[in-house]
Tab-separated table of C-alpha atoms and ligand atoms in Angstrom:
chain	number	residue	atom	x	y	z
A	1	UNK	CA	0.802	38.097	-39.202
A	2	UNK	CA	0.472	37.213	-42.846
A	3	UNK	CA	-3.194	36.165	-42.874
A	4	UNK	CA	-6.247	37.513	-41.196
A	5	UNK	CA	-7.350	35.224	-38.074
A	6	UNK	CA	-11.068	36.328	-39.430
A	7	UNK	CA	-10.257	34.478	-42.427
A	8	UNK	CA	-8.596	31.188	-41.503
A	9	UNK	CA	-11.429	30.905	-38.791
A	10	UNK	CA	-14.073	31.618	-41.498
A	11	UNK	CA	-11.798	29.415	-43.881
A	12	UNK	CA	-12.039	26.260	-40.966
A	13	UNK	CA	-15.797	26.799	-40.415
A	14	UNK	CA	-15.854	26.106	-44.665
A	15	UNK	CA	-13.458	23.468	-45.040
A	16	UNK	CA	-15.171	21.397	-42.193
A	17	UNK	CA	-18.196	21.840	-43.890
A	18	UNK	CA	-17.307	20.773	-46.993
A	19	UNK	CA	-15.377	17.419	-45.113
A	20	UNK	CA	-16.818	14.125	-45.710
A	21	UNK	CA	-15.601	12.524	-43.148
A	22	UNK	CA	-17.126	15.120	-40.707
A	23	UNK	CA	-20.034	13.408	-39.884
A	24	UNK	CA	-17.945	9.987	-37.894
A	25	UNK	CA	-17.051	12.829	-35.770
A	26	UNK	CA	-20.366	11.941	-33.867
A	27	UNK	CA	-19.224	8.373	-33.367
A	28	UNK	CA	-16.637	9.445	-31.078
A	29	UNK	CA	-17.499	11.044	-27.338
A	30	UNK	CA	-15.814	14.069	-27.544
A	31	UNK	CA	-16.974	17.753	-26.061
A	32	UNK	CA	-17.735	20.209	-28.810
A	33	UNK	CA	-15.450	22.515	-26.561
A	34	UNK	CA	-12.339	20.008	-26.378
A	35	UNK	CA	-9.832	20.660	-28.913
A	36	UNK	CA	-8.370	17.174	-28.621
A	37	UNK	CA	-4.765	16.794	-30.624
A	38	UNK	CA	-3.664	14.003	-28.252
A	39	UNK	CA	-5.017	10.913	-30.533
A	40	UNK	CA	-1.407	9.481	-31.372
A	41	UNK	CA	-0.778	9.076	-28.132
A	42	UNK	CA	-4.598	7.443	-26.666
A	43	UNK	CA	-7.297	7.833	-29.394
A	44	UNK	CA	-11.061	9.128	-28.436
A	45	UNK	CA	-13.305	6.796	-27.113
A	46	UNK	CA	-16.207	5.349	-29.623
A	47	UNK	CA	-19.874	5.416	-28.471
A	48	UNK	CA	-19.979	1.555	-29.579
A	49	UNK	CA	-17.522	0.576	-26.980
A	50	UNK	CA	-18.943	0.977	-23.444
A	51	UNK	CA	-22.542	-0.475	-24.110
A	52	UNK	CA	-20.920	-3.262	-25.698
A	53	UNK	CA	-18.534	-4.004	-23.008
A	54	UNK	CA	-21.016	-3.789	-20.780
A	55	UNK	CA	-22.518	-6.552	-22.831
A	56	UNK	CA	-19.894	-8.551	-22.958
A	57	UNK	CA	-19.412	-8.353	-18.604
A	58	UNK	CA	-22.859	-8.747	-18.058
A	59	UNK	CA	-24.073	-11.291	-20.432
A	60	UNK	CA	-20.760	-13.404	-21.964
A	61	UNK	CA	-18.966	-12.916	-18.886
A	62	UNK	CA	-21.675	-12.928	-16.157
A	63	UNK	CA	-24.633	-15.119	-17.242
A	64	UNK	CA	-22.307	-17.331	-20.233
A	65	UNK	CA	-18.928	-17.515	-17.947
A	66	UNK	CA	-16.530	-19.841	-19.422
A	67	UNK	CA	-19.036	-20.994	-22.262
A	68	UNK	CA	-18.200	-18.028	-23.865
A	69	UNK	CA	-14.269	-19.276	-24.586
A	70	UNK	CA	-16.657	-21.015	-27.766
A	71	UNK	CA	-20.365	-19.474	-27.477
A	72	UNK	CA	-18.958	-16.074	-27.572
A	73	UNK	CA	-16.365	-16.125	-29.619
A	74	UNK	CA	-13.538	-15.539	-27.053
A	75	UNK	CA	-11.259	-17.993	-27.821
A	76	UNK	CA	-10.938	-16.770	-31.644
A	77	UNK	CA	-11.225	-13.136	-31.600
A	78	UNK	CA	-7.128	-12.864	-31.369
A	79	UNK	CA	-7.495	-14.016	-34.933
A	80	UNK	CA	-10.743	-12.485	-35.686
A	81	UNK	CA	-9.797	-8.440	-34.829
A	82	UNK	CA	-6.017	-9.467	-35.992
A	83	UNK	CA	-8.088	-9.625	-39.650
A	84	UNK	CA	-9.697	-6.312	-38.667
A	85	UNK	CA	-6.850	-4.349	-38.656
A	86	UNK	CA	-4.996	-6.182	-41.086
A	87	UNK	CA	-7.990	-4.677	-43.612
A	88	UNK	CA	-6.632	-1.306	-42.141
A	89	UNK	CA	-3.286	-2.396	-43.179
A	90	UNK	CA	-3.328	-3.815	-46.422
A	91	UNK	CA	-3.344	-7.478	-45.222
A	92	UNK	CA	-4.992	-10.332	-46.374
A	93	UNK	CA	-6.820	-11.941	-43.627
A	94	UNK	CA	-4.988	-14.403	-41.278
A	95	UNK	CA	-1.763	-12.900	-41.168
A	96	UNK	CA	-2.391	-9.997	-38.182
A	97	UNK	CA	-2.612	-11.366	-34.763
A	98	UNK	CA	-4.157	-9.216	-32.260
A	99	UNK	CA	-2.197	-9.588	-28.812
A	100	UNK	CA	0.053	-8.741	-26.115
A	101	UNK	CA	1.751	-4.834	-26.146
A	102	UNK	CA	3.986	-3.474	-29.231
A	103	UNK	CA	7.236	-4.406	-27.110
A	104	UNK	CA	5.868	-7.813	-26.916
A	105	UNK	CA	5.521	-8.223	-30.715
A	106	UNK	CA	8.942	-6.285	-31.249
A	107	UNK	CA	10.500	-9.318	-29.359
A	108	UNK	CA	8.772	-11.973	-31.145
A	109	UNK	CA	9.037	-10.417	-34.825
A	110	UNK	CA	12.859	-9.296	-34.145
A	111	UNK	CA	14.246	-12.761	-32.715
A	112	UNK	CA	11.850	-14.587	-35.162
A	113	UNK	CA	13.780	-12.782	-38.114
A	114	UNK	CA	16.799	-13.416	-36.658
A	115	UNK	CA	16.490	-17.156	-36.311
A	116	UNK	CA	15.191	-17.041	-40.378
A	117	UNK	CA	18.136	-15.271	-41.519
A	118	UNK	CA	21.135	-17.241	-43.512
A	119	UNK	CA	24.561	-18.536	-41.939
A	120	UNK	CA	26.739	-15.502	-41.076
A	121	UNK	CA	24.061	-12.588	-40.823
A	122	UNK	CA	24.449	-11.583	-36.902
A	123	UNK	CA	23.707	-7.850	-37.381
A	124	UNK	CA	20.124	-6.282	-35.927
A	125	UNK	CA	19.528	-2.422	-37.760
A	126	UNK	CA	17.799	-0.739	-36.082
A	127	UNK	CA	16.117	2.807	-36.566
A	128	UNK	CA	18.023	5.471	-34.585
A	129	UNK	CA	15.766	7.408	-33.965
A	130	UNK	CA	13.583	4.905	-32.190
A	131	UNK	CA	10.841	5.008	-30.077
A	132	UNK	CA	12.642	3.752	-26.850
A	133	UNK	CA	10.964	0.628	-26.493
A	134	UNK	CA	11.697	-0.934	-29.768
A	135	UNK	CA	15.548	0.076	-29.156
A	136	UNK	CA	15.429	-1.466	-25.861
A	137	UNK	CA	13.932	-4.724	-26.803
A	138	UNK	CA	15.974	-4.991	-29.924
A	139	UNK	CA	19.050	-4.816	-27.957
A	140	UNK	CA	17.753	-7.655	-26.004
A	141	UNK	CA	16.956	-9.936	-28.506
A	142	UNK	CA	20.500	-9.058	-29.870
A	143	UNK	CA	22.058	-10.547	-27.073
A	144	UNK	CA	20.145	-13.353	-26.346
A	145	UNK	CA	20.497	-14.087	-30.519
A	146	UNK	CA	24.074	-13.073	-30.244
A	147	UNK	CA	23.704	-10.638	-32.880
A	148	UNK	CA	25.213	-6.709	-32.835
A	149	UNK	CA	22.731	-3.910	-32.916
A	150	UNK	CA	23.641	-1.218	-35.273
A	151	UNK	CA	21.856	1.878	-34.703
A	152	UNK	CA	20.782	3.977	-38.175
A	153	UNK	CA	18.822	7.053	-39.023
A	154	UNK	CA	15.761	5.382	-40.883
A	155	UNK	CA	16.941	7.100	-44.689
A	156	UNK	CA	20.352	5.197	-44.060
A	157	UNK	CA	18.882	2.163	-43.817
A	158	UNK	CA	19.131	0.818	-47.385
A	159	UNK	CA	22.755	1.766	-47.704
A	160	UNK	CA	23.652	-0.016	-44.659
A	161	UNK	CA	22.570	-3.116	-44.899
A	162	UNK	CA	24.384	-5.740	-45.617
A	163	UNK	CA	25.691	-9.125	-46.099
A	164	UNK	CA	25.715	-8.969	-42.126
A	165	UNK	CA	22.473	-8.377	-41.562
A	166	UNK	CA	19.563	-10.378	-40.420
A	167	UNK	CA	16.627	-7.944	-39.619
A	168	UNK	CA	16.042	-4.263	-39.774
A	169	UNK	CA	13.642	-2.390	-37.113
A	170	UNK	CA	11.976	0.784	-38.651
A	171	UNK	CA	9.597	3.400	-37.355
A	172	UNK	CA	6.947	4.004	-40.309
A	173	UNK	CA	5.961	7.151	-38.913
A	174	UNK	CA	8.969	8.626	-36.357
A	175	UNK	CA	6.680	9.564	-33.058
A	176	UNK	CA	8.643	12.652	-32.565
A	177	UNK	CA	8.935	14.760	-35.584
A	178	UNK	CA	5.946	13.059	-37.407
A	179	UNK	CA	8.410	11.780	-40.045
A	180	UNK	CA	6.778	9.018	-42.307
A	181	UNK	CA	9.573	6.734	-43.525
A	182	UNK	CA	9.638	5.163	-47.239
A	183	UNK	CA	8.402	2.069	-46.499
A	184	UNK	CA	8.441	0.742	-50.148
A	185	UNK	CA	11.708	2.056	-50.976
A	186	UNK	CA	13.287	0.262	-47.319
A	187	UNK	CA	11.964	-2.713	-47.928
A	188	UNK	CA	13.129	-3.292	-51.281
A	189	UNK	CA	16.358	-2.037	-50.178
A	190	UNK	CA	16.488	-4.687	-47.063
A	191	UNK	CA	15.713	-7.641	-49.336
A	192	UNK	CA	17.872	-6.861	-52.292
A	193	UNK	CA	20.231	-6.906	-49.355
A	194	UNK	CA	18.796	-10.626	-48.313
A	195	UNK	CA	17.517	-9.577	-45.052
A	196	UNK	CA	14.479	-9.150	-43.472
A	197	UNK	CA	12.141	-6.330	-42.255
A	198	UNK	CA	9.875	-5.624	-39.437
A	199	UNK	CA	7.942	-2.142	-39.395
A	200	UNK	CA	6.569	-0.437	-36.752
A	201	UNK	CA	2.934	0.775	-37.452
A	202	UNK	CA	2.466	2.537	-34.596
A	203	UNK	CA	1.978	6.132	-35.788
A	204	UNK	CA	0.276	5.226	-39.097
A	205	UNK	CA	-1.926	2.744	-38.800
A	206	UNK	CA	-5.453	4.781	-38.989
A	207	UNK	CA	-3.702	7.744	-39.940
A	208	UNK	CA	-2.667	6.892	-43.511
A	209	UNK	CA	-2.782	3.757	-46.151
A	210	UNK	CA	-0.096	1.102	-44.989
A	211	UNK	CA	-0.075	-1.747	-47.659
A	212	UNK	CA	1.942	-4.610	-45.802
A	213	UNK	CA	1.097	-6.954	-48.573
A	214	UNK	CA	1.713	-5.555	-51.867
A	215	UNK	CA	4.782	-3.840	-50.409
A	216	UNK	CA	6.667	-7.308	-49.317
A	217	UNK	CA	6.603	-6.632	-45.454
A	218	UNK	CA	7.952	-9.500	-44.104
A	219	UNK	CA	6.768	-8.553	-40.248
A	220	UNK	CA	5.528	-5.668	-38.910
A	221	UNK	CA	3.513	-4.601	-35.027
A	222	UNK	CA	1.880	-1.613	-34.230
A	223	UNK	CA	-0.385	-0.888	-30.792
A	224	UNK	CA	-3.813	0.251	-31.228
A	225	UNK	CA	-5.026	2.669	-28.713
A	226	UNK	CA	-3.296	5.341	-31.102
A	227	UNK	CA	-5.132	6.011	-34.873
A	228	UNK	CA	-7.196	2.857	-34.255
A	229	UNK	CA	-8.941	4.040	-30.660
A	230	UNK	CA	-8.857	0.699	-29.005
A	231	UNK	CA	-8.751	2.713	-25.333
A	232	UNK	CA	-5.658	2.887	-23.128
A	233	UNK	CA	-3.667	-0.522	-22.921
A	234	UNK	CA	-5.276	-2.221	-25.927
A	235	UNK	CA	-3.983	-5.405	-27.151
A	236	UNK	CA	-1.196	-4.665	-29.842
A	237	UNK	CA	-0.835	-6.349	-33.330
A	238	UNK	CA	1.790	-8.787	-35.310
A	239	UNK	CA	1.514	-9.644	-38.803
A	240	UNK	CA	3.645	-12.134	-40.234
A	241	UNK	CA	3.910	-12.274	-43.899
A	242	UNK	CA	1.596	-15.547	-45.161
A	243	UNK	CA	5.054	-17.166	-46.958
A	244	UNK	CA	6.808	-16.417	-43.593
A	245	UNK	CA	4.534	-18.178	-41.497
A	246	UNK	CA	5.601	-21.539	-42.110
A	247	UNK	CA	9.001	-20.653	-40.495
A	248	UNK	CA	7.601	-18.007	-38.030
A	249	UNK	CA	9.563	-19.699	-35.054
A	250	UNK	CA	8.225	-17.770	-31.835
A	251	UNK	CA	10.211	-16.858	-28.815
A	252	UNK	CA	7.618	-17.079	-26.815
A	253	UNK	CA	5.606	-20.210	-27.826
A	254	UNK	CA	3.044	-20.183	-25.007
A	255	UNK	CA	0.336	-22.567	-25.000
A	256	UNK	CA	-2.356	-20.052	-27.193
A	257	UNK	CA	-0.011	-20.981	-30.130
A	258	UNK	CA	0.084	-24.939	-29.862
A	259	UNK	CA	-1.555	-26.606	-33.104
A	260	UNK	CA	-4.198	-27.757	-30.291
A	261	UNK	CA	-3.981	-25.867	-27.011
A	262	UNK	CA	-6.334	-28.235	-25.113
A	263	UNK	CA	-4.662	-31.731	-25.607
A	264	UNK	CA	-2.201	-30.041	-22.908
A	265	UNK	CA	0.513	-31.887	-24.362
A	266	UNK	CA	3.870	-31.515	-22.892
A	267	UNK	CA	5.530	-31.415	-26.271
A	268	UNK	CA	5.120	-28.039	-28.274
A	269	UNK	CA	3.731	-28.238	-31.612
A	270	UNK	CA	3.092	-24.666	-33.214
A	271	UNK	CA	-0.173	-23.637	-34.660
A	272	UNK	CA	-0.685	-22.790	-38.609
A	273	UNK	CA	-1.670	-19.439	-39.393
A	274	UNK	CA	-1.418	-16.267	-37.354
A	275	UNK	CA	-2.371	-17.632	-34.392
A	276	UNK	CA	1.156	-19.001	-34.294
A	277	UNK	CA	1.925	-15.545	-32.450
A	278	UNK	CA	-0.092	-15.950	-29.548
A	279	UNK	CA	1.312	-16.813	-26.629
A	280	UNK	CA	-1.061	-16.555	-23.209
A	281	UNK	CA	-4.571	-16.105	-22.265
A	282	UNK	CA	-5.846	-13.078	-24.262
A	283	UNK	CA	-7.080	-9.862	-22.259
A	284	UNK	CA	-10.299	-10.417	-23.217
A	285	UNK	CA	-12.332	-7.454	-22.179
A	286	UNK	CA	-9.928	-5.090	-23.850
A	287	UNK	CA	-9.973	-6.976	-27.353
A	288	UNK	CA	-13.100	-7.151	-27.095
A	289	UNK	CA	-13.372	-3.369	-26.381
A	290	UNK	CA	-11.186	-2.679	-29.515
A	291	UNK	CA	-13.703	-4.947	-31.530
A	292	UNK	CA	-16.316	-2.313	-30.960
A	293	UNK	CA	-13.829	0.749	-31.553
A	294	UNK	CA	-12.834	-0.289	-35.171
A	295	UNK	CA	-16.449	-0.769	-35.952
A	296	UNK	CA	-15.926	3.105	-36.767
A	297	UNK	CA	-14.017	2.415	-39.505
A	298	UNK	CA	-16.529	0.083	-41.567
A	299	UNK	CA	-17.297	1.600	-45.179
A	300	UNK	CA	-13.935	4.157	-44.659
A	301	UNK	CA	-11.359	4.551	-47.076
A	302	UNK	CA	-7.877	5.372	-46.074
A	303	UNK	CA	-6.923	7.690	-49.169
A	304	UNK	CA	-9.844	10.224	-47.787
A	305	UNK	CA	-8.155	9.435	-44.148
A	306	UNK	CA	-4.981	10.241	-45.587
A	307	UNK	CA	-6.249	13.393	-47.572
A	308	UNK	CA	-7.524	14.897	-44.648
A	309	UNK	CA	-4.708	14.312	-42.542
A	310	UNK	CA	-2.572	16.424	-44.858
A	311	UNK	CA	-5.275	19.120	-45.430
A	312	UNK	CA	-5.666	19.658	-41.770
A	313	UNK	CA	-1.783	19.724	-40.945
A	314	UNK	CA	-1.303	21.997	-43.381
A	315	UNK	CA	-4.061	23.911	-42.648
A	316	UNK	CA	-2.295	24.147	-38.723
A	317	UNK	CA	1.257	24.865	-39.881
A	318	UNK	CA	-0.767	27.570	-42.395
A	319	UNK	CA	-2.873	28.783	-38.843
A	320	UNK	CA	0.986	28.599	-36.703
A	321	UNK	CA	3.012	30.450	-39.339
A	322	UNK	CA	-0.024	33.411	-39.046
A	323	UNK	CA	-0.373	33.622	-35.543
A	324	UNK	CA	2.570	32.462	-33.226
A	325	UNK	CA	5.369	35.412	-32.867
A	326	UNK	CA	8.209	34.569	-35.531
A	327	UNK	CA	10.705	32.443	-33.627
A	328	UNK	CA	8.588	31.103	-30.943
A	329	UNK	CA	8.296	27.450	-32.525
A	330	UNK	CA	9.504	26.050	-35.624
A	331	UNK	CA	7.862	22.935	-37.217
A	332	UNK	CA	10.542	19.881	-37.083
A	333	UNK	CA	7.671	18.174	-39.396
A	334	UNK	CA	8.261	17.593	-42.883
A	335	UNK	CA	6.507	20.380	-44.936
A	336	UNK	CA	6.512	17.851	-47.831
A	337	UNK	CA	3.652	15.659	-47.736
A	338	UNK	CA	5.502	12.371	-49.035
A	339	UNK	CA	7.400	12.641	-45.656
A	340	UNK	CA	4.652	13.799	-43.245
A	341	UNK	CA	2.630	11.266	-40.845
A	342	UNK	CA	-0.275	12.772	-39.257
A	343	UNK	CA	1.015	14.919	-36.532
A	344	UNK	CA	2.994	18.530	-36.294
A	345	UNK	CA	5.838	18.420	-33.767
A	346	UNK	CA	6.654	21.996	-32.947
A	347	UNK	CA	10.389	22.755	-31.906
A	348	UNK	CA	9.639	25.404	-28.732
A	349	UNK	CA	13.261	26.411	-27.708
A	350	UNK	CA	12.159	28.315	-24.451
A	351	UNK	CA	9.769	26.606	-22.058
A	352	UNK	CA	8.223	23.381	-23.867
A	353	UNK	CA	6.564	21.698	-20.929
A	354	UNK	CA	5.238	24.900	-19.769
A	355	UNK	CA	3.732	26.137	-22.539
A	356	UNK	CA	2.242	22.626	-23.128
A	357	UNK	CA	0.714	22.595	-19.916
A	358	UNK	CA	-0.768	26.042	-20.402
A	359	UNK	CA	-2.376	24.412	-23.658
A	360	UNK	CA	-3.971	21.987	-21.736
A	361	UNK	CA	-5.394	23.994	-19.307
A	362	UNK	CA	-6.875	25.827	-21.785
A	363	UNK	CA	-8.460	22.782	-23.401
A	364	UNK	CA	-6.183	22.515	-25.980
A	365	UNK	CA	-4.747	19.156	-25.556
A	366	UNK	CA	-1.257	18.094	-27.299
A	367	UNK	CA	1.809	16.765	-25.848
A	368	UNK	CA	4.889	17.468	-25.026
A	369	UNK	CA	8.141	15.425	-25.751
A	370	UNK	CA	11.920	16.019	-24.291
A	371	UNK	CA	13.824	18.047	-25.009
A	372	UNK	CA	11.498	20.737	-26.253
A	373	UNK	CA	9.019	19.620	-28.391
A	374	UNK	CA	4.864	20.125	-28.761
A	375	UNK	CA	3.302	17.809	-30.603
A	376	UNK	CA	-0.146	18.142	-31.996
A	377	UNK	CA	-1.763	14.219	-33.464
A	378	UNK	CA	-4.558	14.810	-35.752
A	379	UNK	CA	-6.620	12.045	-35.989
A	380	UNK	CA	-8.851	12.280	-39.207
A	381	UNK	CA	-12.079	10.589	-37.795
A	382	UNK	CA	-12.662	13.217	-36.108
A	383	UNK	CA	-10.688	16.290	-35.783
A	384	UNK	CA	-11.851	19.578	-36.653
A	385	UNK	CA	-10.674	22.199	-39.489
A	386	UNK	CA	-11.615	24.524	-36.244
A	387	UNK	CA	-9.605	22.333	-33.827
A	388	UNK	CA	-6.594	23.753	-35.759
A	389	UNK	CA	-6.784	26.765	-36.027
A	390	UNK	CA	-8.575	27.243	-32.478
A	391	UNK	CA	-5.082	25.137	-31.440
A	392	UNK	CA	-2.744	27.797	-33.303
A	393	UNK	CA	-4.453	30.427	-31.643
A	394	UNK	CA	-4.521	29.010	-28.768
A	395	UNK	CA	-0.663	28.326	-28.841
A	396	UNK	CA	0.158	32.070	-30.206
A	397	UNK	CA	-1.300	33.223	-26.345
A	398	UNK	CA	0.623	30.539	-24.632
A	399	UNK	CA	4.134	31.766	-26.305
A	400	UNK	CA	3.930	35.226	-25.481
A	401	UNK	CA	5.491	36.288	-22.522
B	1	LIG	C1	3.415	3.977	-28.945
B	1	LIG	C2	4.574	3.199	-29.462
B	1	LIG	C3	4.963	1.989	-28.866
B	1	LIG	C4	4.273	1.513	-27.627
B	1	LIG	O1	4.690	0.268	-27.209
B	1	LIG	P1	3.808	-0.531	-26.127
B	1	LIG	O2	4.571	-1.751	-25.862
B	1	LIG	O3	2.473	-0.798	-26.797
B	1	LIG	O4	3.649	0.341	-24.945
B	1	LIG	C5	5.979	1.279	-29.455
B	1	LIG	N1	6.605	1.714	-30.565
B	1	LIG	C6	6.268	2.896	-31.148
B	1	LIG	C7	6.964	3.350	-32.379
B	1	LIG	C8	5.257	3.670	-30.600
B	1	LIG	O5	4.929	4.829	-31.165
């Protein structure tokens, strides 16, 4: 052990005092006893969200009823959160539409860059590392585009693409091993190439500064019941790049994306604007659920977001290294911070699930990931110094034999 567990205890207790973002801990419904490290995978629920859902059932839904497609706002608030989390994401408004699930917008961003891409470009890159869905989709939209899927580790990206290619797929932040990807640096590197680029925002968005706009992003989804606490099945996101949207040719043009829905035309005429990646009826209850959970992030900046996020990761991986046996785990997370996202995926060679689950019975709640890993999210709105190094400890009991 090569620091006291008096001290890094005392040392949480000061650091969380001295956090400024401490205080949004309260807008969150959370048990002072839970240590909660699960909020990359579903977020905590915000106090605004169930009194205002219950608004929107009883009063929009119940006494309003289909007046409130107009009097309430439904029919626009696709568009209207879209420009909510695009001000998490560096966008301008009207270029993040708030919709469907992250394999949804895979398909339509993937196939959309395809069909933009010159004569003779048939290749789809895609990040080999994956989360599955995005692989499985992309493959999809290769054959039905007739491109090839080639399958790269994200930091090979630049140097493979090519004349051939059309699109690359890329994981910001890599959901297992909390890699965060150069997003600058692959972008560039795609268009000096003269293809395109769609990022997925799934594991940084809410956890660290994404700027989609200043960076060139030509397309990029993300979900939202991770970092940005929407609640479990949330609508997902898809930005399309302002210059791009002109050309933004959908594969699934549903009748939300006609230039004017209600003339019920049989001919399809595409929206302007983001809403030319809608497609059906939006779930309304559950935007208008995530409405309420990114009120939480009015009047907060993403550099303190991202400074905590690093502070408190290292501050576990500090709490890990003093208390779990030598050799019981071994961080697969990047110790340098230009690499890290905002979790710490623990390699646990003997028993992963198990020791997980014996975590979680004793309130400490990560996940676990095949083959053998445990990873911890720490979402900066409001996890604790404490919750750290209560986790490590936690974990050092659940290792031994
Ligand atoms: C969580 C996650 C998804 C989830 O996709 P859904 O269609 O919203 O279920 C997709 N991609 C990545 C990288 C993720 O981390």
């Amino acid at each position: 052990m090569s620091e006291d567990g008096h001290d890094l205890a005392r040392e949480a207790t000061a650091l969380d005092g001295a956090d400024a973002l401490a205080p949004l801990r309260a807008a969150f419904v959370l048990g002072d006893d839970t240590v909660y490290l699960d909020g990359n995978s579903l977020g905590a629920l915000p106090r605004t969200v169930a009194a205002r859902l219950a608004g929107v059932v009883e009063q929009e839904w119940g006494r309003l009823g289909i007046r409130s497609w107009t009097e309430s706002g439904w029919w626009t608030a696709p568009e209207r959160v879209g420009d909510r989390i695009g001000h998490l994401v560096g966008a301008a408004p009207g270029q993040v539409v708030a919709g469907d699930s992250t394999s949804v917008n895979v398909f339509k961003a993937v196939v959309a860059a395809v069909r933009l891409a010159g004569p003779g470009r048939d290749e789809i890159l895609v990040d080999a590392q994956t989360f599955p869905t995005d692989g499985y989709i992309a493959a999809s939209a290769a054959r039905l585009t007739g491109c090839r899927i080639r399958a790269v580790a994200a930091g090979e990206v630049p140097r493979a693409a090519g004349e051939r290619t059309a699109v690359a797929l890329v994981n910001h932040v890599d959901y297992r091993t909390g890699r965060l990807h150069d997003l600058p640096g692959i972008t560039a590197a795609v268009h000096a190439a003269g293809a395109r680029v769609v990022w997925d925002l799934c594991h940084s968005a809410g956890a660290l500064p994404v700027e989609l706009d200043a960076d060139g992003v030509d397309f990029a989804v993300g979900c939202t019941y991770k970092y940005l606490n929407g609640g479990p099945g949330s609508p997902a996101y898809l930005y399309v790049r302002r210059e791009l949207q002109p050309r933004f040719d959908s594969p699934l043009p549903g009748w939300n994306s006609h230039a004017d829905p209600f003339a019920m035309s049989p001919d399809y005429t595409p929206a302007q604007g983001s809403a030319r990646g809608r497609v059906g009826t939006p779930a309304i209850l559950s935007l208008l659920a995530l409405e309420a959970a990114l009120e939480v992030w009015d009047g907060v900046h993403l550099a303190a977001v991202r400074a905590k996020s690093l502070a408190l990761t290292d501050f576990f991986l500090r709490c890990v290294e003093a208390y779990v046996p030598q050799g019981a785990v071994e961080s697969v997370t990047p110790a340098v911070h230009g690499e890290r996202g905002s979790q710490v995926s623990l390699r646990c060679p003997s028993g992963a699930g198990a020791v997980m689950e014996e975590l979680v019975r004793r309130g400490v709640v990560g996940d676990f990931r095949q083959p053998d890993v445990l990873r911890f999210g720490f979402a900066p709105l409001y996890t604790r110094f404490a919750d750290a190094e209560s986790a490590a400890r936690v974990l050092a009991e659940a290792v031994a034999p």
